[in-house]
PDB file of C-alpha atoms in Angstrom:
ATOM      1  CA  MET A   1      46.885 -60.126  -9.835  1.00  0.00           C
ATOM      2  CA  ASN A   2      48.023 -57.028 -11.712  1.00  0.00           C
ATOM      3  CA  ALA A   3      50.071 -58.490 -14.565  1.00  0.00           C
ATOM      4  CA  ARG A   4      51.519 -55.119 -15.538  1.00  0.00           C
ATOM      5  CA  ARG A   5      53.090 -54.598 -12.128  1.00  0.00           C
ATOM      6  CA  PHE A   6      53.530 -58.169 -10.846  1.00  0.00           C
ATOM      7  CA  MET A   7      51.581 -57.426  -7.660  1.00  0.00           C
ATOM      8  CA  THR A   8      48.039 -57.857  -6.439  1.00  0.00           C
ATOM      9  CA  GLU A   9      45.276 -55.463  -7.433  1.00  0.00           C
ATOM     10  CA  ARG A  10      44.711 -54.896  -3.734  1.00  0.00           C
ATOM     11  CA  LEU A  11      48.286 -53.657  -3.291  1.00  0.00           C
ATOM     12  CA  VAL A  12      48.007 -51.367  -6.323  1.00  0.00           C
ATOM     13  CA  ALA A  13      44.730 -49.990  -4.903  1.00  0.00           C
ATOM     14  CA  TRP A  14      46.442 -49.359  -1.544  1.00  0.00           C
ATOM     15  CA  ILE A  15      49.555 -47.664  -2.979  1.00  0.00           C
ATOM     16  CA  GLY A  16      47.694 -44.945  -4.926  1.00  0.00           C
ATOM     17  CA  PRO A  17      46.017 -43.255  -1.938  1.00  0.00           C
ATOM     18  CA  ALA A  18      48.989 -43.978   0.353  1.00  0.00           C
ATOM     19  CA  ALA A  19      51.296 -42.094  -2.029  1.00  0.00           C
ATOM     20  CA  ILE A  20      49.083 -39.023  -1.746  1.00  0.00           C
ATOM     21  CA  ARG A  21      49.618 -38.838   2.009  1.00  0.00           C
ATOM     22  CA  ARG A  22      53.203 -40.040   2.321  1.00  0.00           C
ATOM     23  CA  PRO A  23      56.506 -39.677   0.460  1.00  0.00           C
ATOM     24  CA  PHE A  24      56.984 -42.139  -2.400  1.00  0.00           C
ATOM     25  CA  THR A  25      60.183 -43.458  -0.804  1.00  0.00           C
ATOM     26  CA  HIS A  26      58.363 -44.347   2.433  1.00  0.00           C
ATOM     27  CA  VAL A  27      55.616 -46.209   0.577  1.00  0.00           C
ATOM     28  CA  ALA A  28      58.219 -48.024  -1.547  1.00  0.00           C
ATOM     29  CA  GLN A  29      60.195 -49.131   1.516  1.00  0.00           C
ATOM     30  CA  GLU A  30      57.066 -50.306   3.316  1.00  0.00           C
ATOM     31  CA  VAL A  31      55.921 -52.609   0.513  1.00  0.00           C
ATOM     32  CA  GLY A  32      59.338 -53.530  -0.908  1.00  0.00           C
ATOM     33  CA  ILE A  33      59.170 -51.997  -4.381  1.00  0.00           C
ATOM     34  CA  SER A  34      61.009 -49.212  -6.189  1.00  0.00           C
ATOM     35  CA  GLU A  35      60.157 -45.565  -5.779  1.00  0.00           C
ATOM     36  CA  ARG A  36      59.638 -45.412  -9.555  1.00  0.00           C
ATOM     37  CA  THR A  37      56.900 -48.065  -9.338  1.00  0.00           C
ATOM     38  CA  VAL A  38      55.174 -46.088  -6.581  1.00  0.00           C
ATOM     39  CA  ARG A  39      55.454 -42.948  -8.711  1.00  0.00           C
ATOM     40  CA  ASP A  40      53.899 -44.749 -11.717  1.00  0.00           C
ATOM     41  CA  ILE A  41      51.029 -46.137  -9.626  1.00  0.00           C
ATOM     42  CA  PHE A  42      50.487 -42.685  -8.095  1.00  0.00           C
ATOM     43  CA  HIS A  43      50.344 -41.122 -11.571  1.00  0.00           C
ATOM     44  CA  ASP A  44      47.762 -43.682 -12.721  1.00  0.00           C
ATOM     45  CA  HIS A  45      45.749 -43.120  -9.526  1.00  0.00           C
ATOM     46  CA  VAL A  46      45.697 -39.324  -9.964  1.00  0.00           C
ATOM     47  CA  THR A  47      44.783 -39.656 -13.654  1.00  0.00           C
ATOM     48  CA  ALA A  48      41.819 -41.850 -12.691  1.00  0.00           C
ATOM     49  CA  LEU A  49      40.725 -39.353 -10.022  1.00  0.00           C
ATOM     50  CA  GLU A  50      40.954 -36.445 -12.462  1.00  0.00           C
ATOM     51  CA  ALA A  51      38.839 -38.315 -15.013  1.00  0.00           C
ATOM     52  CA  HIS A  52      35.973 -38.383 -12.503  1.00  0.00           C
ATOM     53  CA  ARG A  53      36.447 -34.850 -11.195  1.00  0.00           C
ATOM     54  CA  LYS A  54      33.468 -32.592 -11.721  1.00  0.00           C
ATOM     55  CA  VAL A  55      34.077 -28.855 -11.708  1.00  0.00           C
ATOM     56  CA  GLU A  56      31.122 -26.841 -10.477  1.00  0.00           C
ATOM     57  CA  THR A  57      31.232 -23.329 -11.838  1.00  0.00           C
ATOM     58  CA  PRO A  58      30.672 -20.821  -9.037  1.00  0.00           C
ATOM     59  CA  GLN A  59      28.536 -17.712  -9.372  1.00  0.00           C
ATOM     60  CA  TRP A  60      31.254 -15.773  -7.559  1.00  0.00           C
ATOM     61  CA  LEU A  61      34.670 -16.769  -8.819  1.00  0.00           C
ATOM     62  CA  GLY A  62      37.994 -15.665  -7.367  1.00  0.00           C
ATOM     63  CA  LEU A  63      41.279 -15.375  -9.281  1.00  0.00           C
ATOM     64  CA  ASP A  64      44.563 -15.109  -7.425  1.00  0.00           C
ATOM     65  CA  GLU A  65      48.038 -16.578  -7.537  1.00  0.00           C
ATOM     66  CA  ILE A  66      50.372 -18.568  -5.384  1.00  0.00           C
ATOM     67  CA  HIS A  67      54.097 -19.106  -5.782  1.00  0.00           C
ATOM     68  CA  LEU A  68      54.953 -22.819  -5.881  1.00  0.00           C
ATOM     69  CA  ILE A  69      58.415 -22.655  -7.432  1.00  0.00           C
ATOM     70  CA  ARG A  70      56.860 -20.271  -9.987  1.00  0.00           C
ATOM     71  CA  PRO A  71      53.620 -18.250 -10.012  1.00  0.00           C
ATOM     72  CA  ARG A  72      50.491 -20.346 -10.540  1.00  0.00           C
ATOM     73  CA  GLY A  73      46.910 -19.221 -11.011  1.00  0.00           C
ATOM     74  CA  VAL A  74      44.398 -20.108  -8.310  1.00  0.00           C
ATOM     75  CA  VAL A  75      40.672 -20.333  -9.055  1.00  0.00           C
ATOM     76  CA  THR A  76      38.317 -20.265  -6.069  1.00  0.00           C
ATOM     77  CA  ASN A  77      34.635 -20.305  -5.222  1.00  0.00           C
ATOM     78  CA  VAL A  78      34.409 -17.161  -3.111  1.00  0.00           C
ATOM     79  CA  GLN A  79      30.953 -17.930  -1.653  1.00  0.00           C
ATOM     80  CA  GLU A  80      31.911 -21.437  -0.525  1.00  0.00           C
ATOM     81  CA  CYS A  81      35.525 -20.505   0.378  1.00  0.00           C
ATOM     82  CA  THR A  82      36.778 -23.492  -1.625  1.00  0.00           C
ATOM     83  CA  LEU A  83      39.521 -24.147  -4.142  1.00  0.00           C
ATOM     84  CA  VAL A  84      38.186 -24.829  -7.635  1.00  0.00           C
ATOM     85  CA  ASP A  85      41.492 -25.372  -9.427  1.00  0.00           C
ATOM     86  CA  LEU A  86      45.208 -24.680  -9.467  1.00  0.00           C
ATOM     87  CA  LEU A  87      46.543 -23.678 -12.885  1.00  0.00           C
ATOM     88  CA  VAL A  88      49.999 -24.514 -14.268  1.00  0.00           C
ATOM     89  CA  ASN A  89      50.795 -20.794 -14.533  1.00  0.00           C
ATOM     90  CA  ARG A  90      48.995 -17.471 -14.418  1.00  0.00           C
ATOM     91  CA  ASN A  91      49.491 -16.412 -18.029  1.00  0.00           C
ATOM     92  CA  LYS A  92      46.616 -14.657 -19.752  1.00  0.00           C
ATOM     93  CA  GLU A  93      46.339 -17.457 -22.330  1.00  0.00           C
ATOM     94  CA  THR A  94      46.180 -20.167 -19.662  1.00  0.00           C
ATOM     95  CA  VAL A  95      43.575 -18.315 -17.589  1.00  0.00           C
ATOM     96  CA  THR A  96      41.477 -17.471 -20.662  1.00  0.00           C
ATOM     97  CA  ALA A  97      41.547 -21.078 -21.908  1.00  0.00           C
ATOM     98  CA  TYR A  98      40.587 -22.367 -18.452  1.00  0.00           C
ATOM     99  CA  LEU A  99      37.685 -19.940 -18.084  1.00  0.00           C
ATOM    100  CA  MET A 100      36.454 -20.750 -21.610  1.00  0.00           C
ATOM    101  CA  ARG A 101      36.283 -24.455 -20.664  1.00  0.00           C
ATOM    102  CA  LEU A 102      34.276 -23.881 -17.475  1.00  0.00           C
ATOM    103  CA  PRO A 103      30.928 -25.656 -17.691  1.00  0.00           C
ATOM    104  CA  HIS A 104      28.042 -23.179 -17.573  1.00  0.00           C
ATOM    105  CA  ARG A 105      30.443 -20.229 -17.482  1.00  0.00           C
ATOM    106  CA  GLU A 106      27.495 -17.952 -18.179  1.00  0.00           C
ATOM    107  CA  HIS A 107      26.461 -18.540 -14.528  1.00  0.00           C
ATOM    108  CA  VAL A 108      29.478 -16.585 -13.251  1.00  0.00           C
ATOM    109  CA  ARG A 109      28.168 -13.214 -12.047  1.00  0.00           C
ATOM    110  CA  LEU A 110      31.154 -11.828 -10.115  1.00  0.00           C
ATOM    111  CA  VAL A 111      34.913 -12.280 -10.408  1.00  0.00           C
ATOM    112  CA  THR A 112      37.123 -11.092  -7.550  1.00  0.00           C
ATOM    113  CA  MET A 113      40.778 -10.531  -8.416  1.00  0.00           C
ATOM    114  CA  ASP A 114      43.720  -8.216  -8.037  1.00  0.00           C
ATOM    115  CA  MET A 115      44.458  -5.434 -10.520  1.00  0.00           C
ATOM    116  CA  TRP A 116      46.794  -7.525 -12.690  1.00  0.00           C
ATOM    117  CA  ARG A 117      45.949  -6.647 -16.307  1.00  0.00           C
ATOM    118  CA  PRO A 118      46.198 -10.196 -17.778  1.00  0.00           C
ATOM    119  CA  TYR A 119      43.507 -11.410 -15.334  1.00  0.00           C
ATOM    120  CA  LYS A 120      41.231  -8.540 -16.353  1.00  0.00           C
ATOM    121  CA  ASP A 121      41.800  -9.263 -20.054  1.00  0.00           C
ATOM    122  CA  ALA A 122      41.161 -12.992 -19.556  1.00  0.00           C
ATOM    123  CA  VAL A 123      37.904 -12.379 -17.682  1.00  0.00           C
ATOM    124  CA  GLU A 124      36.654  -9.835 -20.210  1.00  0.00           C
ATOM    125  CA  ALA A 125      37.406 -12.238 -23.069  1.00  0.00           C
ATOM    126  CA  SER A 126      35.839 -15.334 -21.522  1.00  0.00           C
ATOM    127  CA  LEU A 127      33.200 -14.075 -19.069  1.00  0.00           C
ATOM    128  CA  PRO A 128      31.845 -10.910 -20.724  1.00  0.00           C
ATOM    129  CA  ASP A 129      28.713 -10.736 -18.541  1.00  0.00           C
ATOM    130  CA  ALA A 130      30.570 -11.068 -15.228  1.00  0.00           C
ATOM    131  CA  THR A 131      31.245  -8.034 -13.051  1.00  0.00           C
ATOM    132  CA  ILE A 132      34.871  -7.624 -12.006  1.00  0.00           C
ATOM    133  CA  VAL A 133      35.434  -6.778  -8.331  1.00  0.00           C
ATOM    134  CA  ILE A 134      38.904  -5.722  -7.215  1.00  0.00           C
ATOM    135  CA  ASP A 135      40.063  -7.644  -4.147  1.00  0.00           C
ATOM    136  CA  LYS A 136      40.359  -5.184  -1.237  1.00  0.00           C
ATOM    137  CA  PHE A 137      43.674  -6.757  -0.200  1.00  0.00           C
ATOM    138  CA  HIS A 138      45.257  -5.646  -3.490  1.00  0.00           C
ATOM    139  CA  VAL A 139      44.109  -2.012  -3.568  1.00  0.00           C
TER     140      VAL A 139
END
């Protein structure tokens, strides 16, 4: 029994992943609890997942952006065609801080990006040995 939520541990363990795939309101209706409780369990579930997340620094890193309400930085592994991370914004300070925290950042050999100056400045400040390659779709 989960004393904090007055439900079984099994139900708490089911709600976290279910709330990733389905709207909070649907999960709440299905199990008979409030949307707020589902949201809290989801938050705890995501926090636990993030604590165990291991970022592998690619040798060929891609920097781009996507607009999800506002512009956000996107970090990719170009060789593997995978998403590495989604940043809260694309500001130079945010990108620089993220790149500085990359484990084994000295392994990055190439960085593909558009010609946006803050990306260039961030890469030069945090990955001085990496070669910058301008993305052909932005030329």
